[in-house]
Amino acid sequence: MIAEFGLVALWLAGALALLQLVAGAVGLSKGGEALSGLVRPVAAAQGVLALVSFATLVALFARTDLSVKLVAMNSHSAKPMIYKIAGAWGNHEGSMLLWVMVMGLAGAFVAMVERRLPERTMLATLAGQAFVSLGFYAFLLLSSNPFERLVTPPPEGNGLNPLLQDMGLAFHPPTLYFGYVGLSVAFSFAIGALVTREVGPAFARAMRPWVLGAWIFLTIGITAGSYWAYYELGWGGWWFWDPVENASLMPWLAATALLHSASVLASRDALRAWTVMLGVVAFSMSMVGTFLVRSGILTSVHAFAVDPERGSFILALLAINIGGALTLFALRAGTVTEGKRFAPISREGALVFNNVMLSAILGIILFGTLYPLVTEAFDTRVSVGPPYFNPVSAVFFVPMLLVLAVGPLLRWRRDRLDRVGKVVAIPALLALGVAAFLIGRGVSLLPYVGMALAAGLAVASVLPLRERNLRRTPLAVWGMVAAHLGVAVALFGMASDSAFKVERLVALRAGEATQVGPWKVMLKSVRPVAGPNWTAMEADMFASYEGGIVTEIRPQARSFWAPLQQTTESALVTRWNGQLYAVIGEEAPGSPGDGRWQLRLWWKPFVTLIWYGGLLIAFGGLLALIGRVASDLRRFAARGKIACRRERQGR
Amino acid sequence: MPTVIKPKHQRLVLLVIALAVLIAAGLLAAWALRNQASYFYVPSEIATAPPEVTRAVRLGGMVEKGSLRTDADGVTIHFVVGDGKARVPVRFAGIAPSLFVEGSGVVAEGRMAPDGTFVADNLLAKHDENYVPRELQDMTEHQKREIVAETTDTR
Amino acid sequence: MTNGTGEKRAPVRWALWLPLALFVGFIVVVLFGLLRPAGNEVESAMIGKPLPAFDLPAAVPDRPGLSSKTFATGENGGKPRLLNVFASWCVPCAVEAPQLEALRRAGVEIDGVAIRDKPKDVAAFLARNGNPFARIGRDDVSAVQMAIGSSGVPETFVIDAKGVIRYQHIGDIRPDQVPMILEKLREAEE
């Protein structure tokens, strides 16, 4: 019953999306204005129904209703409740339903809250949102029904991939989806602006908080995903340039570029066509990413197993949505007038430069991710990894960071380098100092450059606060400072880990110890342990940093049984200056009873800064969002007061 | 400082610069991909057309039964990968994946050493988690390995 | 709204179509990827080769066990048969049960290989989903499964009258695929 209820809610939501599209489109035409009043309530209702449908699916998983095919294939009654719930979105159909729900809710929220845009643009925007949603509703209802029933329920479910039975990862998809799908709002705004030819500062100011919101979620989602991969996969790495990771990074790059471009448009009325195009590109990258991961054309450590038939459906959706939007862009953007002029050395100039750099990096990652596909057509199997992505991105990342250091200090419209030269000298000297300090310490090129740049950038990012009354500095400026500082912090963590990490691979007997950098690690014992749905061999180890306090750590080699899979539970000891990372392997082959266990240990200096930096970037975004929304509300209230006063004065 | 240019010129200049950078990025990417993409080899291909010693590649094949030895340090293993036509000796220092056994398939990532050995940085055992049974949950790791080794020797 | 001569605006206008052009290129690349057969499936290297020798005990009391000899002796009147690899814990196997039943009613003889399972569970699975099998062999450690080149469940093989493997179907048989399986069986008669 519940499953049917969820399915009906989904159909209704889809029908409402169709109505929203029709009402919006007709409402734009002459003589159809009557229908325009429908659009907002319909959008709200659609969002609510999508939410209801999703809630139903979660309820089915929570109850482990094995008569539903999705639950039978992805859940198990022995799983802890929190992971049963997370199982709802840990599969293809469930995550598509999550996608559709977020789109519906975002559209509903925009419909109810957004008041800054002309009515016609709002109609076009909501119609655009409905058009995109419709495709995904069709996909769900026609080819990926999450509520499909099994004729004979099995006695037990197939279990969820044990790699996903983890707190961080359970909540990583919803965070990312709020980000990916939140960008659909920017897409719809861009469509609305193109259809009604309203590409100006108002459009940018309206779009900006929505993009900021989605971007914050994406930043957190990517940071969390990276940390999860780091401690769960047991390889000591935190980014693998896996297609699924790239699929999340590409929309983030586009959204970052969009954010900065929208800033320029909002405050300086320049970069109109570029901002609109980025609005289209950002969500397009979300859709492309989703397609790459679900179609099965690229293999990845954590892709959903979906067949090419579904991949073709999504590809058709992509072709219609993105192709349609880009065609609209080509046809209409020509009539968008140019914005105001600016000199090359100016804040706008710096932002344009960095936008182009971000786009280049986006292109490089897209190329590298698709390359294996291209070569397959010529019957060669390749894989593309860090040896390509790291250096080639760096070619564009380094100039971007240099401009990032200087950009916020430049004036709008026109500035001179010598004016900021004195101020910039401080971070520049610091960077050179770090570079000099590191010579001859065996650091390879990229981490070397990274460390120097990070040091310089950290100082440069706070420079905009000098000569300001800190109490009256707008929150948006604090946000910018925090986000840019976050970039420096994360970069420092990445470079430090690459440059200075120490690895030890040993086979130890109980009682033996080994040295990893400044840590002394002793293996006390290895014994079997069990959990709710797993068994493991757990090592009891004692670690001390430079002869200090001893910490006990217990890495495990764990076996789940439904489905059967091995995972490593790494043990981490976190200090202010880095992490000790310990992984246990198998009993070393040799004479049985030898009792030697394989251990892999790392000392990773300052590695945690990578994720603190990521969170700082997201925090900066949050500050900026609060600042902008607050100032918008103040302006709104002030306008209201002025209007009231005028009325009273009879004007 | 240069005078501020007309808006339509500015738009054109911006466009040209952006296009130039993006084309440069594309060319750089294409060049780098040719040099840095990791090609997949089977042992007979390594025998006939070995990759350069510095190039990161992948080697796939079956682990020859009886070829697996462990060094005294307990963590470095040596084995031979074959495809029925050629054999390549492989050396790997690290924690092998739990389903890595003689007689099963493996994909090794690494590079060729000058002495003809393949030095692996990473091993991927070709065995999907769907095919290991619930019964084996009660057995020890060692017994599990025995069973799998037994089963792949049916031909 | 426009200022300046037409030719000055032409490059900009032309460039506006560039993003769409790039996107079309992307679609073309990706179509290549989709339309070629998925490389993720492990195809049996045994297609065209005779079944390896095996002799499996019975998995359930009311069906005999399965031996490779029965395939080559023409015991079944010289017609091709289906060999279905399944398990009680495999959900898609339950999903394809109606299709196997439909094939059986169309006159096809189906033998089963129950991998990595307990007899009690196999019997329960057959009681729930129907039993289309003439014989069911018990393959506790997937020995036979791997020997015939199967790497997952469910998989269905067409074995001709000489005991040669002619076709491998990976995954569950969907209702719309039943005619195709019948066609493969017909082809194997030649």
Coordinates of N, CA and C in Angstrom, one line a residue, chain A residues 76 156 161 235 270-274 333-334 336-345 352 356-357 359-360 363-364 367-368 371 375 380-385 387-388 391-392 395-396 413-417 505-507 535 559 561 563-566 583-590 596 598-600, chain B residues 1-11 14 17-19 21-22 24-30 32-34 36-42 56 58 69-77 92-100 109 111 121-122 124 126 128-130 132-134 136-137 141 144-145:
Chain A
H76 N 18.8 -5.1 3.9 CA 18.9 -6.3 4.6 C 18.4 -6.0 6.0
E156 N 15.0 -12.6 2.4 CA 15.9 -11.6 3.0 C 16.5 -10.8 1.8
N161 N 26.0 -2.5 -0.2 CA 27.4 -2.5 -0.3 C 28.0 -2.1 1.0
W235 N 43.9 3.4 1.3 CA 45.0 3.6 0.5 C 45.8 4.8 0.8
A270 N 28.6 44.0 -16.1 CA 29.4 43.5 -17.2 C 29.4 42.0 -17.2
L271 N 29.9 41.4 -18.3 CA 29.9 40.0 -18.4 C 28.5 39.4 -18.5
R272 N 27.6 40.0 -19.2 CA 26.2 39.5 -19.2 C 26.1 38.1 -19.9
A273 N 26.6 38.1 -21.2 CA 26.4 36.8 -21.9 C 27.2 35.7 -21.2
W274 N 28.3 36.0 -20.7 CA 29.2 35.0 -20.1 C 28.5 34.4 -18.9
A333 N 21.5 35.3 -27.1 CA 22.6 36.0 -26.4 C 23.1 37.2 -27.3
G334 N 23.0 37.0 -28.6 CA 23.5 38.0 -29.5 C 22.8 39.4 -29.2
V336 N 21.7 40.4 -26.4 CA 22.0 40.9 -25.1 C 23.1 42.0 -25.2
T337 N 22.8 43.2 -24.8 CA 23.8 44.3 -25.0 C 25.0 44.1 -24.2
E338 N 26.1 44.7 -24.6 CA 27.3 44.5 -23.9 C 27.2 45.3 -22.6
G339 N 27.9 44.8 -21.6 CA 27.8 45.6 -20.3 C 28.8 46.7 -20.3
K340 N 29.1 47.2 -19.1 CA 30.0 48.3 -19.0 C 31.5 47.9 -19.3
R341 N 32.3 48.9 -19.6 CA 33.7 48.5 -20.0 C 34.5 48.5 -18.7
F342 N 35.7 47.8 -18.9 CA 36.6 47.9 -17.8 C 38.0 47.6 -18.4
A343 N 39.0 48.1 -17.6 CA 40.4 48.0 -18.1 C 40.9 46.6 -17.8
P344 N 42.0 46.1 -18.4 CA 42.5 44.8 -18.1 C 43.0 44.7 -16.7
I345 N 43.6 45.8 -16.2 CA 44.1 45.7 -14.8 C 42.9 46.3 -14.0
V352 N 37.7 38.0 -14.7 CA 37.6 37.4 -16.0 C 38.7 36.4 -16.2
V356 N 38.2 32.3 -16.8 CA 38.8 31.6 -17.9 C 39.6 30.4 -17.5
M357 N 40.4 30.7 -16.4 CA 41.3 29.6 -15.9 C 40.4 28.5 -15.4
S359 N 37.4 27.7 -16.3 CA 36.8 27.0 -17.4 C 37.8 26.0 -18.1
A360 N 39.1 26.5 -18.2 CA 40.1 25.7 -18.8 C 40.3 24.4 -18.0
G363 N 37.5 22.1 -18.6 CA 37.7 21.4 -19.9 C 38.7 20.3 -19.8
I364 N 39.8 20.5 -19.1 CA 40.9 19.5 -18.9 C 40.3 18.3 -18.2
F367 N 37.9 16.4 -20.6 CA 38.7 15.7 -21.6 C 39.3 14.4 -21.0
G368 N 39.9 14.6 -19.9 CA 40.6 13.4 -19.3 C 39.6 12.3 -18.9
Y371 N 38.4 10.7 -22.2 CA 39.4 10.1 -23.1 C 39.3 8.6 -23.2
T375 N 39.2 6.4 -26.8 CA 40.2 5.4 -27.2 C 39.5 4.0 -27.4
T380 N 41.5 0.5 -28.0 CA 42.6 0.6 -27.0 C 42.1 0.9 -25.7
R381 N 42.5 0.1 -24.7 CA 42.0 0.4 -23.3 C 43.0 1.2 -22.6
V382 N 42.6 2.4 -22.1 CA 43.5 3.2 -21.3 C 42.8 3.6 -20.0
S383 N 43.6 4.0 -19.1 CA 43.0 4.7 -17.9 C 43.8 5.9 -17.7
V384 N 43.1 7.0 -17.3 CA 43.7 8.3 -17.1 C 43.7 8.6 -15.6
G385 N 44.8 9.0 -15.1 CA 44.9 9.2 -13.6 C 45.7 10.4 -13.3
P387 N 48.9 11.1 -13.1 CA 50.0 11.6 -14.0 C 49.5 12.6 -15.0
Y388 N 48.2 12.6 -15.4 CA 47.7 13.5 -16.4 C 47.0 14.7 -15.6
P391 N 49.5 17.5 -13.2 CA 50.3 18.5 -13.9 C 49.5 19.4 -14.8
V392 N 48.6 18.8 -15.6 CA 47.9 19.7 -16.6 C 46.9 20.7 -15.9
V395 N 48.9 23.7 -14.6 CA 49.3 24.7 -15.5 C 48.3 25.9 -15.5
F396 N 47.1 25.6 -15.2 CA 46.1 26.7 -15.1 C 45.8 27.1 -13.7
R413 N 36.8 48.6 -12.3 CA 36.8 49.4 -13.5 C 38.2 49.7 -14.0
R414 N 39.1 50.2 -13.2 CA 40.4 50.6 -13.6 C 41.3 50.7 -12.5
D415 N 42.5 50.1 -12.6 CA 43.4 50.2 -11.5 C 44.8 50.1 -12.0
R416 N 45.8 50.3 -11.2 CA 47.2 50.2 -11.6 C 48.0 49.2 -10.7
L417 N 48.8 48.5 -11.3 CA 49.5 47.4 -10.5 C 50.4 48.1 -9.5
L505 N 55.9 0.1 5.3 CA 55.2 -1.2 5.0 C 56.0 -2.3 5.7
V506 N 55.4 -2.9 6.7 CA 56.1 -3.9 7.5 C 55.3 -5.1 7.8
A507 N 55.9 -6.2 8.2 CA 55.2 -7.4 8.7 C 55.7 -7.5 10.1
T535 N 32.4 -9.5 10.5 CA 33.5 -10.0 11.4 C 34.8 -9.4 11.0
S559 N 35.1 -8.2 7.3 CA 34.4 -8.9 6.3 C 32.9 -8.8 6.5
W561 N 28.9 -9.9 5.4 CA 28.5 -11.1 4.7 C 27.3 -10.9 3.8
P563 N 26.2 -8.2 0.9 CA 26.9 -9.2 0.2 C 28.3 -9.3 0.8
L564 N 29.0 -10.4 0.5 CA 30.3 -10.6 1.1 C 31.3 -9.7 0.5
Q565 N 32.0 -9.0 1.3 CA 33.0 -8.0 0.8 C 34.0 -7.7 1.9
Q566 N 35.2 -7.5 1.6 CA 36.2 -7.1 2.6 C 36.4 -5.6 2.5
V583 N 46.9 0.8 8.8 CA 46.0 -0.1 8.1 C 46.6 -1.5 8.3
I584 N 45.7 -2.5 8.6 CA 46.2 -3.8 8.8 C 45.8 -4.7 7.6
G585 N 46.8 -5.5 7.1 CA 46.5 -6.4 6.0 C 46.2 -7.8 6.4
E586 N 46.9 -8.7 5.8 CA 46.7 -10.1 6.2 C 47.9 -10.6 7.0
E587 N 47.7 -11.9 7.4 CA 48.8 -12.5 8.1 C 49.8 -12.8 7.0
A588 N 51.1 -12.4 7.3 CA 52.1 -12.5 6.3 C 52.3 -14.0 5.9
P589 N 52.2 -14.3 4.6 CA 52.4 -15.7 4.3 C 53.8 -16.2 4.7
G590 N 53.9 -17.4 5.0 CA 55.2 -17.9 5.5 C 54.8 -19.1 6.4
R596 N 53.1 -13.2 11.8 CA 53.5 -11.9 11.4 C 52.3 -11.3 10.6
Q598 N 50.8 -8.0 8.3 CA 51.2 -6.9 7.4 C 50.6 -5.6 7.9
L599 N 51.4 -4.6 8.0 CA 50.9 -3.3 8.4 C 51.4 -2.3 7.5
R600 N 50.5 -1.3 7.2 CA 50.9 -0.2 6.4 C 50.6 1.1 7.2
Chain B
M1 N 48.7 54.0 -18.7 CA 47.7 53.0 -18.7 C 46.9 53.1 -20.0
P2 N 46.6 52.0 -20.7 CA 45.9 52.1 -22.0 C 44.5 52.7 -21.7
T3 N 44.0 53.4 -22.8 CA 42.7 54.0 -22.6 C 41.6 52.9 -22.7
V4 N 40.5 53.1 -22.1 CA 39.5 52.1 -22.0 C 38.9 52.0 -23.4
I5 N 38.7 50.8 -23.9 CA 38.2 50.6 -25.3 C 36.7 50.5 -25.4
K6 N 36.3 50.6 -26.6 CA 34.8 50.6 -26.8 C 34.2 49.3 -26.4
P7 N 33.0 49.3 -26.0 CA 32.3 48.0 -25.5 C 32.3 46.9 -26.5
K8 N 32.0 47.2 -27.7 CA 32.0 46.1 -28.6 C 33.3 45.5 -28.9
H9 N 34.3 46.3 -28.9 CA 35.7 45.8 -29.0 C 36.1 45.0 -27.8
Q10 N 35.7 45.5 -26.6 CA 36.1 44.8 -25.4 C 35.5 43.4 -25.5
R11 N 34.2 43.3 -25.9 CA 33.6 42.0 -25.9 C 34.4 41.1 -26.9
L14 N 37.8 40.1 -25.3 CA 37.6 39.1 -24.2 C 37.3 37.7 -24.9
I17 N 40.5 36.2 -26.3 CA 41.4 35.7 -25.3 C 40.9 34.4 -24.7
A18 N 39.6 34.4 -24.4 CA 39.0 33.2 -23.8 C 39.2 32.0 -24.7
L19 N 38.9 32.2 -26.0 CA 39.0 31.1 -26.9 C 40.4 30.6 -27.0
V21 N 42.8 30.8 -24.8 CA 43.2 30.0 -23.6 C 42.6 28.6 -23.7
L22 N 41.3 28.6 -24.1 CA 40.6 27.3 -24.1 C 41.2 26.3 -25.1
A24 N 44.3 26.5 -26.2 CA 45.6 26.1 -25.6 C 45.4 24.9 -24.6
A25 N 44.4 25.1 -23.8 CA 44.1 24.0 -22.8 C 43.8 22.7 -23.5
G26 N 43.0 22.8 -24.5 CA 42.6 21.6 -25.2 C 43.8 20.9 -25.9
L27 N 44.7 21.7 -26.5 CA 45.9 21.1 -27.1 C 46.8 20.5 -26.0
L28 N 47.0 21.2 -24.9 CA 47.8 20.7 -23.9 C 47.3 19.4 -23.3
A29 N 46.0 19.4 -23.2 CA 45.3 18.2 -22.7 C 45.5 17.0 -23.6
A30 N 45.3 17.2 -24.9 CA 45.5 16.2 -25.9 C 46.9 15.6 -25.9
A32 N 49.1 15.8 -23.4 CA 49.4 15.2 -22.1 C 48.7 13.8 -22.1
L33 N 47.5 13.7 -22.6 CA 46.8 12.4 -22.6 C 47.6 11.3 -23.4
R34 N 48.2 11.7 -24.5 CA 48.9 10.8 -25.3 C 50.1 10.2 -24.5
Q36 N 50.5 10.5 -21.0 CA 50.3 10.1 -19.6 C 49.2 9.1 -19.4
A37 N 48.4 8.8 -20.4 CA 47.3 7.8 -20.2 C 48.0 6.5 -20.0
S38 N 47.3 5.7 -19.1 CA 47.9 4.4 -18.8 C 47.3 3.3 -19.6
Y39 N 48.1 2.7 -20.5 CA 47.6 1.7 -21.4 C 47.6 0.3 -20.8
F40 N 46.7 -0.5 -21.3 CA 46.5 -1.8 -20.7 C 47.2 -2.9 -21.6
Y41 N 48.1 -3.7 -20.9 CA 48.8 -4.7 -21.7 C 48.5 -6.1 -21.1
V42 N 48.5 -7.1 -22.0 CA 48.5 -8.5 -21.6 C 49.9 -9.0 -21.8
A56 N 53.8 4.7 -16.9 CA 52.9 4.0 -16.1 C 51.9 3.2 -17.0
R58 N 49.3 -0.7 -17.2 CA 48.6 -1.7 -16.5 C 48.8 -3.0 -17.2
R69 N 55.5 -16.1 -4.4 CA 56.4 -16.2 -3.2 C 56.4 -14.9 -2.5
T70 N 56.7 -15.0 -1.2 CA 56.8 -13.8 -0.4 C 58.2 -13.7 0.1
D71 N 58.7 -12.4 0.1 CA 60.0 -12.2 0.6 C 60.1 -12.3 2.1
A72 N 61.3 -12.3 2.6 CA 61.4 -12.4 4.1 C 60.8 -11.3 4.9
D73 N 60.7 -10.1 4.2 CA 60.1 -9.0 4.9 C 58.6 -9.1 5.2
G74 N 58.0 -10.2 4.5 CA 56.6 -10.4 4.8 C 55.6 -9.6 4.0
V75 N 56.1 -8.6 3.3 CA 55.2 -7.7 2.6 C 55.4 -7.6 1.1
T76 N 56.6 -8.1 0.6 CA 56.9 -8.0 -0.8 C 56.6 -9.3 -1.4
I77 N 55.8 -9.4 -2.5 CA 55.5 -10.6 -3.1 C 56.0 -10.6 -4.5
F92 N 55.5 -6.9 -6.1 CA 54.6 -5.9 -5.5 C 54.9 -5.9 -4.0
A93 N 55.1 -4.6 -3.5 CA 55.3 -4.4 -2.1 C 54.0 -3.7 -1.5
G94 N 53.3 -4.4 -0.7 CA 52.1 -3.8 -0.1 C 51.1 -4.9 0.4
I95 N 49.9 -4.4 0.7 CA 48.9 -5.3 1.2 C 48.1 -5.7 -0.1
A96 N 48.2 -7.0 -0.4 CA 47.4 -7.5 -1.6 C 45.9 -7.5 -1.3
P97 N 45.1 -7.3 -2.3 CA 43.7 -7.4 -2.0 C 43.3 -8.8 -1.6
S98 N 42.2 -8.8 -0.7 CA 41.9 -10.1 -0.1 C 41.6 -11.2 -1.0
L99 N 41.1 -10.9 -2.2 CA 40.7 -12.0 -3.2 C 41.8 -12.3 -4.2
F100 N 43.0 -11.9 -3.9 CA 44.1 -12.1 -4.8 C 44.7 -13.5 -4.5
E109 N 48.8 -2.3 -11.6 CA 49.2 -1.0 -12.1 C 50.6 -0.7 -11.7
R111 N 54.9 -0.1 -13.5 CA 55.7 0.0 -14.7 C 56.7 -1.1 -14.8
D121 N 52.5 -1.0 -8.4 CA 52.1 -0.1 -7.3 C 50.8 -0.5 -6.6
N122 N 50.0 -1.1 -7.4 CA 48.6 -1.4 -7.0 C 48.1 -2.7 -7.7
L124 N 44.7 -5.1 -8.5 CA 43.2 -5.2 -8.5 C 42.9 -6.7 -8.8
K126 N 40.6 -9.6 -10.0 CA 39.5 -9.6 -10.9 C 38.5 -10.6 -10.3
D128 N 34.5 -10.5 -8.7 CA 33.4 -9.6 -8.2 C 32.9 -10.1 -6.9
E129 N 32.5 -9.2 -6.0 CA 32.0 -9.6 -4.7 C 30.7 -10.4 -4.7
N130 N 30.0 -10.4 -5.8 CA 28.8 -11.1 -5.9 C 28.9 -12.6 -5.8
V132 N 30.8 -14.7 -3.9 CA 31.4 -15.4 -2.8 C 30.2 -15.7 -1.8
P133 N 30.2 -16.9 -1.4 CA 29.0 -17.5 -0.8 C 28.8 -17.2 0.7
R134 N 27.6 -17.3 1.2 CA 27.4 -17.1 2.6 C 28.0 -18.2 3.4
L136 N 30.9 -19.4 3.2 CA 32.3 -19.2 3.5 C 32.5 -18.2 4.7
Q137 N 31.4 -17.6 5.1 CA 31.6 -16.6 6.2 C 32.1 -17.3 7.4
E141 N 40.1 -17.1 6.8 CA 40.7 -16.6 5.5 C 41.5 -17.6 4.8
K144 N 39.3 -20.1 3.1 CA 38.6 -19.5 2.0 C 39.5 -19.5 0.7
R145 N 40.8 -19.2 1.0 CA 41.7 -19.1 -0.1 C 41.9 -20.4 -0.7

